[in-house]
């Protein structure tokens, strides 16, 4: 396996890797995947990124005696204001389980630090069901969220950093996913709350589950978060959220849904 910078002519193969990886590992519709791939990895976009001195692009090329060499993985990072940020990392599902993801991650973070990054943060789309497990295996911790616009869609990304390091989410290209992302809520005695049948329900912002449209948050009947009420849908503000015996959540008001990330289904495909 060889890690190197991509050529402009390889943008099509990069899109193939991104598309197949997202189809396998992201909770996005085919239309959403197509829009994201076209927005972030079009020929001109890849060329612009290659020519940007602050952007890091690397591909992992594998060789085979019969089929010849092919790009099996891709990573994108950027150096800005002392931070090195890894924004995309993909491994073709057909080439997973060979350590390609680990090699891409470790090489990219080392390169960003060599270029002057004091700290490295990793952003993972909320819909990337396997990516969160991947970065956590390197000891990174979820430090906060950002809402960004990609392909005319507003999506949430999780930001991961080393323990004890502030991710510094203030960014001119991203809007902090904060209080305005919680419809039908208000503050009560310093806690975010909503109302159900004239009863105040407390939202645990640190107990979050991913959703196809927006995250879900555990809710409690008391401000000590002892007696759980259920779940809150951040897409529409509803508390009409059901859970089946497979721990799948679904909002009956807007259709937002979630399927629990299964440790058993995670196959070290990136590592």
GROMACS .gro file of C-alpha atoms in nm:
model
  271
    1UNK     CA    1   0.000   0.000   0.000
    2UNK     CA    2   0.124   0.346  -0.093
    3UNK     CA    3   0.001   0.677   0.049
    4UNK     CA    4   0.042   0.975  -0.181
    5UNK     CA    5  -0.122   1.292  -0.308
    6UNK     CA    6  -0.391   1.231  -0.572
    7UNK     CA    7  -0.369   1.344  -0.931
    8UNK     CA    8  -0.643   1.558  -1.086
    9UNK     CA    9  -0.735   1.275  -1.321
   10UNK     CA   10  -0.813   1.052  -1.022
   11UNK     CA   11  -1.110   1.258  -0.903
   12UNK     CA   12  -1.353   1.011  -1.061
   13UNK     CA   13  -1.202   0.718  -0.870
   14UNK     CA   14  -1.212   0.923  -0.548
   15UNK     CA   15  -1.584   0.983  -0.604
   16UNK     CA   16  -1.635   0.609  -0.652
   17UNK     CA   17  -1.464   0.537  -0.320
   18UNK     CA   18  -1.662   0.808  -0.143
   19UNK     CA   19  -1.993   0.693  -0.292
   20UNK     CA   20  -1.944   0.325  -0.207
   21UNK     CA   21  -1.821   0.406   0.143
   22UNK     CA   22  -2.117   0.635   0.214
   23UNK     CA   23  -2.365   0.387   0.073
   24UNK     CA   24  -2.229   0.123   0.310
   25UNK     CA   25  -2.172   0.328   0.625
   26UNK     CA   26  -2.386   0.644   0.619
   27UNK     CA   27  -2.753   0.680   0.710
   28UNK     CA   28  -2.825   0.899   0.408
   29UNK     CA   29  -3.057   0.859   0.113
   30UNK     CA   30  -2.910   0.793  -0.234
   31UNK     CA   31  -3.009   1.147  -0.334
   32UNK     CA   32  -2.830   1.293  -0.032
   33UNK     CA   33  -2.517   1.091  -0.108
   34UNK     CA   34  -2.520   1.200  -0.473
   35UNK     CA   35  -2.557   1.563  -0.371
   36UNK     CA   36  -2.276   1.547  -0.119
   37UNK     CA   37  -2.040   1.366  -0.358
   38UNK     CA   38  -2.109   1.615  -0.637
   39UNK     CA   39  -2.068   1.909  -0.400
   40UNK     CA   40  -1.747   1.803  -0.229
   41UNK     CA   41  -1.564   1.587  -0.485
   42UNK     CA   42  -1.636   1.720  -0.832
   43UNK     CA   43  -1.337   1.743  -1.067
   44UNK     CA   44  -1.293   2.118  -1.023
   45UNK     CA   45  -1.340   2.093  -0.646
   46UNK     CA   46  -1.071   1.828  -0.613
   47UNK     CA   47  -0.837   2.035  -0.832
   48UNK     CA   48  -0.897   2.346  -0.619
   49UNK     CA   49  -0.826   2.149  -0.303
   50UNK     CA   50  -0.504   2.009  -0.452
   51UNK     CA   51  -0.386   2.361  -0.529
   52UNK     CA   52  -0.473   2.496  -0.184
   53UNK     CA   53  -0.156   2.492   0.030
   54UNK     CA   54  -0.358   2.463   0.351
   55UNK     CA   55  -0.550   2.154   0.238
   56UNK     CA   56  -0.417   1.802   0.274
   57UNK     CA   57  -0.532   1.533   0.032
   58UNK     CA   58  -0.398   1.179   0.038
   59UNK     CA   59  -0.503   0.854  -0.123
   60UNK     CA   60  -0.414   0.497  -0.033
   61UNK     CA   61  -0.321   0.294  -0.337
   62UNK     CA   62  -0.315  -0.082  -0.316
   63UNK     CA   63  -0.159  -0.321  -0.565
   64UNK     CA   64  -0.269  -0.661  -0.682
   65UNK     CA   65  -0.094  -0.898  -0.922
   66UNK     CA   66  -0.406  -0.964  -1.128
   67UNK     CA   67  -0.617  -0.649  -1.109
   68UNK     CA   68  -0.333  -0.400  -1.079
   69UNK     CA   69  -0.322  -0.100  -0.846
   70UNK     CA   70  -0.624   0.101  -0.742
   71UNK     CA   71  -0.717   0.378  -0.499
   72UNK     CA   72  -0.875   0.211  -0.196
   73UNK     CA   73  -0.892   0.501   0.050
   74UNK     CA   74  -0.898   0.878   0.075
   75UNK     CA   75  -0.844   1.137   0.348
   76UNK     CA   76  -0.888   1.513   0.349
   77UNK     CA   77  -0.761   1.757   0.610
   78UNK     CA   78  -0.688   2.123   0.650
   79UNK     CA   79  -0.459   2.347   0.852
   80UNK     CA   80  -0.618   2.665   0.987
   81UNK     CA   81  -0.545   2.890   1.286
   82UNK     CA   82  -0.318   2.637   1.451
   83UNK     CA   83  -0.569   2.355   1.413
   84UNK     CA   84  -0.533   2.054   1.189
   85UNK     CA   85  -0.879   1.924   1.099
   86UNK     CA   86  -0.958   1.594   0.932
   87UNK     CA   87  -1.292   1.637   0.761
   88UNK     CA   88  -1.321   1.328   0.539
   89UNK     CA   89  -1.183   0.976   0.557
   90UNK     CA   90  -1.315   0.695   0.337
   91UNK     CA   91  -1.214   0.337   0.269
   92UNK     CA   92  -1.364   0.137  -0.015
   93UNK     CA   93  -1.575  -0.140   0.144
   94UNK     CA   94  -1.406  -0.397  -0.080
   95UNK     CA   95  -1.068  -0.309   0.072
   96UNK     CA   96  -1.159  -0.276   0.437
   97UNK     CA   97  -1.000  -0.480   0.714
   98UNK     CA   98  -0.645  -0.416   0.586
   99UNK     CA   99  -0.551  -0.124   0.812
  100UNK     CA  100  -0.599   0.134   0.537
  101UNK     CA  101  -0.813   0.365   0.749
  102UNK     CA  102  -0.566   0.358   1.036
  103UNK     CA  103  -0.275   0.432   0.804
  104UNK     CA  104  -0.459   0.722   0.642
  105UNK     CA  105  -0.560   0.869   0.978
  106UNK     CA  106  -0.219   0.839   1.143
  107UNK     CA  107  -0.032   0.973   0.840
  108UNK     CA  108  -0.271   1.266   0.795
  109UNK     CA  109  -0.255   1.371   1.160
  110UNK     CA  110   0.123   1.344   1.161
  111UNK     CA  111   0.147   1.550   0.842
  112UNK     CA  112  -0.081   1.821   0.981
  113UNK     CA  113   0.129   1.843   1.297
  114UNK     CA  114   0.448   1.862   1.089
  115UNK     CA  115   0.291   2.154   0.901
  116UNK     CA  116   0.235   2.343   1.226
  117UNK     CA  117  -0.089   2.218   1.380
  118UNK     CA  118  -0.087   2.250   1.759
  119UNK     CA  119  -0.389   2.023   1.793
  120UNK     CA  120  -0.589   1.799   1.564
  121UNK     CA  121  -0.966   1.766   1.557
  122UNK     CA  122  -1.177   1.526   1.353
  123UNK     CA  123  -1.525   1.600   1.223
  124UNK     CA  124  -1.766   1.314   1.156
  125UNK     CA  125  -2.110   1.352   1.001
  126UNK     CA  126  -2.377   1.253   1.249
  127UNK     CA  127  -2.513   1.011   0.988
  128UNK     CA  128  -2.180   0.826   0.964
  129UNK     CA  129  -2.277   0.529   1.178
  130UNK     CA  130  -1.931   0.370   1.183
  131UNK     CA  131  -1.709   0.679   1.177
  132UNK     CA  132  -1.780   0.768   1.540
  133UNK     CA  133  -1.654   0.431   1.662
  134UNK     CA  134  -1.348   0.467   1.441
  135UNK     CA  135  -1.222   0.796   1.586
  136UNK     CA  136  -1.305   0.694   1.943
  137UNK     CA  137  -1.068   0.401   1.903
  138UNK     CA  138  -0.783   0.650   1.881
  139UNK     CA  139  -0.875   0.795   2.221
  140UNK     CA  140  -1.057   1.099   2.083
  141UNK     CA  141  -1.361   1.235   2.262
  142UNK     CA  142  -1.679   1.402   2.136
  143UNK     CA  143  -1.621   1.768   2.221
  144UNK     CA  144  -1.917   1.937   2.052
  145UNK     CA  145  -2.126   1.970   1.739
  146UNK     CA  146  -2.142   2.199   1.439
  147UNK     CA  147  -2.414   2.250   1.183
  148UNK     CA  148  -2.279   2.306   0.832
  149UNK     CA  149  -2.426   2.347   0.485
  150UNK     CA  150  -2.330   2.076   0.236
  151UNK     CA  151  -2.500   2.046  -0.103
  152UNK     CA  152  -2.774   2.288   0.006
  153UNK     CA  153  -2.854   2.071   0.309
  154UNK     CA  154  -2.799   2.157   0.673
  155UNK     CA  155  -2.621   1.869   0.845
  156UNK     CA  156  -2.473   1.811   1.189
  157UNK     CA  157  -2.112   1.707   1.239
  158UNK     CA  158  -1.963   1.574   1.560
  159UNK     CA  159  -1.627   1.724   1.654
  160UNK     CA  160  -1.370   1.499   1.822
  161UNK     CA  161  -1.046   1.605   1.993
  162UNK     CA  162  -0.792   1.468   2.236
  163UNK     CA  163  -0.922   1.455   2.596
  164UNK     CA  164  -0.902   1.791   2.771
  165UNK     CA  165  -0.853   1.991   2.450
  166UNK     CA  166  -1.118   2.251   2.362
  167UNK     CA  167  -1.226   2.197   2.001
  168UNK     CA  168  -1.271   2.575   1.952
  169UNK     CA  169  -1.590   2.543   1.749
  170UNK     CA  170  -1.596   2.907   1.647
  171UNK     CA  171  -1.543   2.879   1.273
  172UNK     CA  172  -1.633   3.113   0.990
  173UNK     CA  173  -1.746   2.818   0.777
  174UNK     CA  174  -1.967   2.653   1.035
  175UNK     CA  175  -2.256   2.751   1.255
  176UNK     CA  176  -2.257   2.618   1.609
  177UNK     CA  177  -2.541   2.372   1.652
  178UNK     CA  178  -2.669   2.523   1.974
  179UNK     CA  179  -2.992   2.642   2.131
  180UNK     CA  180  -3.165   2.740   1.808
  181UNK     CA  181  -3.144   2.377   1.696
  182UNK     CA  182  -3.396   2.275   1.964
  183UNK     CA  183  -3.746   2.369   1.843
  184UNK     CA  184  -4.035   2.405   2.089
  185UNK     CA  185  -3.804   2.445   2.390
  186UNK     CA  186  -3.725   2.704   2.656
  187UNK     CA  187  -3.487   2.749   2.944
  188UNK     CA  188  -3.608   2.663   3.294
  189UNK     CA  189  -3.373   2.717   3.587
  190UNK     CA  190  -3.071   2.684   3.363
  191UNK     CA  191  -3.190   2.369   3.184
  192UNK     CA  192  -3.339   2.316   2.841
  193UNK     CA  193  -3.700   2.203   2.870
  194UNK     CA  194  -4.011   2.136   2.669
  195UNK     CA  195  -4.373   2.075   2.764
  196UNK     CA  196  -4.579   1.755   2.743
  197UNK     CA  197  -4.943   1.761   2.855
  198UNK     CA  198  -4.869   2.072   3.065
  199UNK     CA  199  -4.577   1.889   3.231
  200UNK     CA  200  -4.223   2.025   3.211
  201UNK     CA  201  -3.982   1.771   3.060
  202UNK     CA  202  -3.605   1.817   3.090
  203UNK     CA  203  -3.384   1.753   2.788
  204UNK     CA  204  -3.046   1.588   2.849
  205UNK     CA  205  -2.827   1.748   2.583
  206UNK     CA  206  -2.540   1.512   2.667
  207UNK     CA  207  -2.751   1.200   2.600
  208UNK     CA  208  -2.781   1.214   2.227
  209UNK     CA  209  -2.873   0.959   1.962
  210UNK     CA  210  -2.827   1.015   1.590
  211UNK     CA  211  -3.123   1.059   1.357
  212UNK     CA  212  -3.176   1.068   0.983
  213UNK     CA  213  -3.301   1.428   0.994
  214UNK     CA  214  -3.180   1.551   1.335
  215UNK     CA  215  -3.065   1.394   1.663
  216UNK     CA  216  -3.277   1.257   1.945
  217UNK     CA  217  -3.217   1.346   2.310
  218UNK     CA  218  -3.320   1.162   2.624
  219UNK     CA  219  -3.579   1.346   2.833
  220UNK     CA  220  -3.651   1.330   3.206
  221UNK     CA  221  -3.937   1.413   3.435
  222UNK     CA  222  -3.706   1.579   3.690
  223UNK     CA  223  -3.421   1.826   3.674
  224UNK     CA  224  -3.182   1.570   3.829
  225UNK     CA  225  -3.230   1.347   3.523
  226UNK     CA  226  -3.332   1.048   3.734
  227UNK     CA  227  -3.668   0.937   3.593
  228UNK     CA  228  -3.658   0.914   3.215
  229UNK     CA  229  -3.965   1.035   3.030
  230UNK     CA  230  -3.867   0.931   2.680
  231UNK     CA  231  -3.696   1.104   2.388
  232UNK     CA  232  -3.712   1.445   2.222
  233UNK     CA  233  -3.688   1.486   1.843
  234UNK     CA  234  -3.468   1.783   1.754
  235UNK     CA  235  -3.607   1.790   1.402
  236UNK     CA  236  -3.961   1.896   1.494
  237UNK     CA  237  -3.959   1.936   1.873
  238UNK     CA  238  -4.192   1.643   1.933
  239UNK     CA  239  -4.190   1.403   2.226
  240UNK     CA  240  -4.391   1.147   2.029
  241UNK     CA  241  -4.089   0.922   1.985
  242UNK     CA  242  -4.122   0.546   2.001
  243UNK     CA  243  -3.857   0.277   2.055
  244UNK     CA  244  -3.891  -0.083   1.939
  245UNK     CA  245  -3.730  -0.393   2.087
  246UNK     CA  246  -3.421  -0.335   1.869
  247UNK     CA  247  -3.364   0.009   2.025
  248UNK     CA  248  -3.469   0.184   1.705
  249UNK     CA  249  -3.619   0.529   1.757
  250UNK     CA  250  -3.878   0.696   1.534
  251UNK     CA  251  -4.066   1.023   1.565
  252UNK     CA  252  -4.432   0.969   1.476
  253UNK     CA  253  -4.479   1.338   1.393
  254UNK     CA  254  -4.203   1.393   1.134
  255UNK     CA  255  -4.064   1.046   1.057
  256UNK     CA  256  -3.712   1.118   1.187
  257UNK     CA  257  -3.558   0.782   1.276
  258UNK     CA  258  -3.255   0.626   1.438
  259UNK     CA  259  -3.105   0.278   1.450
  260UNK     CA  260  -2.863   0.205   1.732
  261UNK     CA  261  -2.501   0.165   1.626
  262UNK     CA  262  -2.425  -0.198   1.692
  263UNK     CA  263  -2.083  -0.292   1.825
  264UNK     CA  264  -2.143  -0.641   1.689
  265UNK     CA  265  -2.200  -0.507   1.337
  266UNK     CA  266  -1.882  -0.298   1.346
  267UNK     CA  267  -1.619  -0.506   1.168
  268UNK     CA  268  -1.306  -0.293   1.201
  269UNK     CA  269  -1.372  -0.200   0.840
  270UNK     CA  270  -1.185   0.128   0.867
  271UNK     CA  271  -0.900   0.000   1.082
   0.00000   0.00000   0.00000
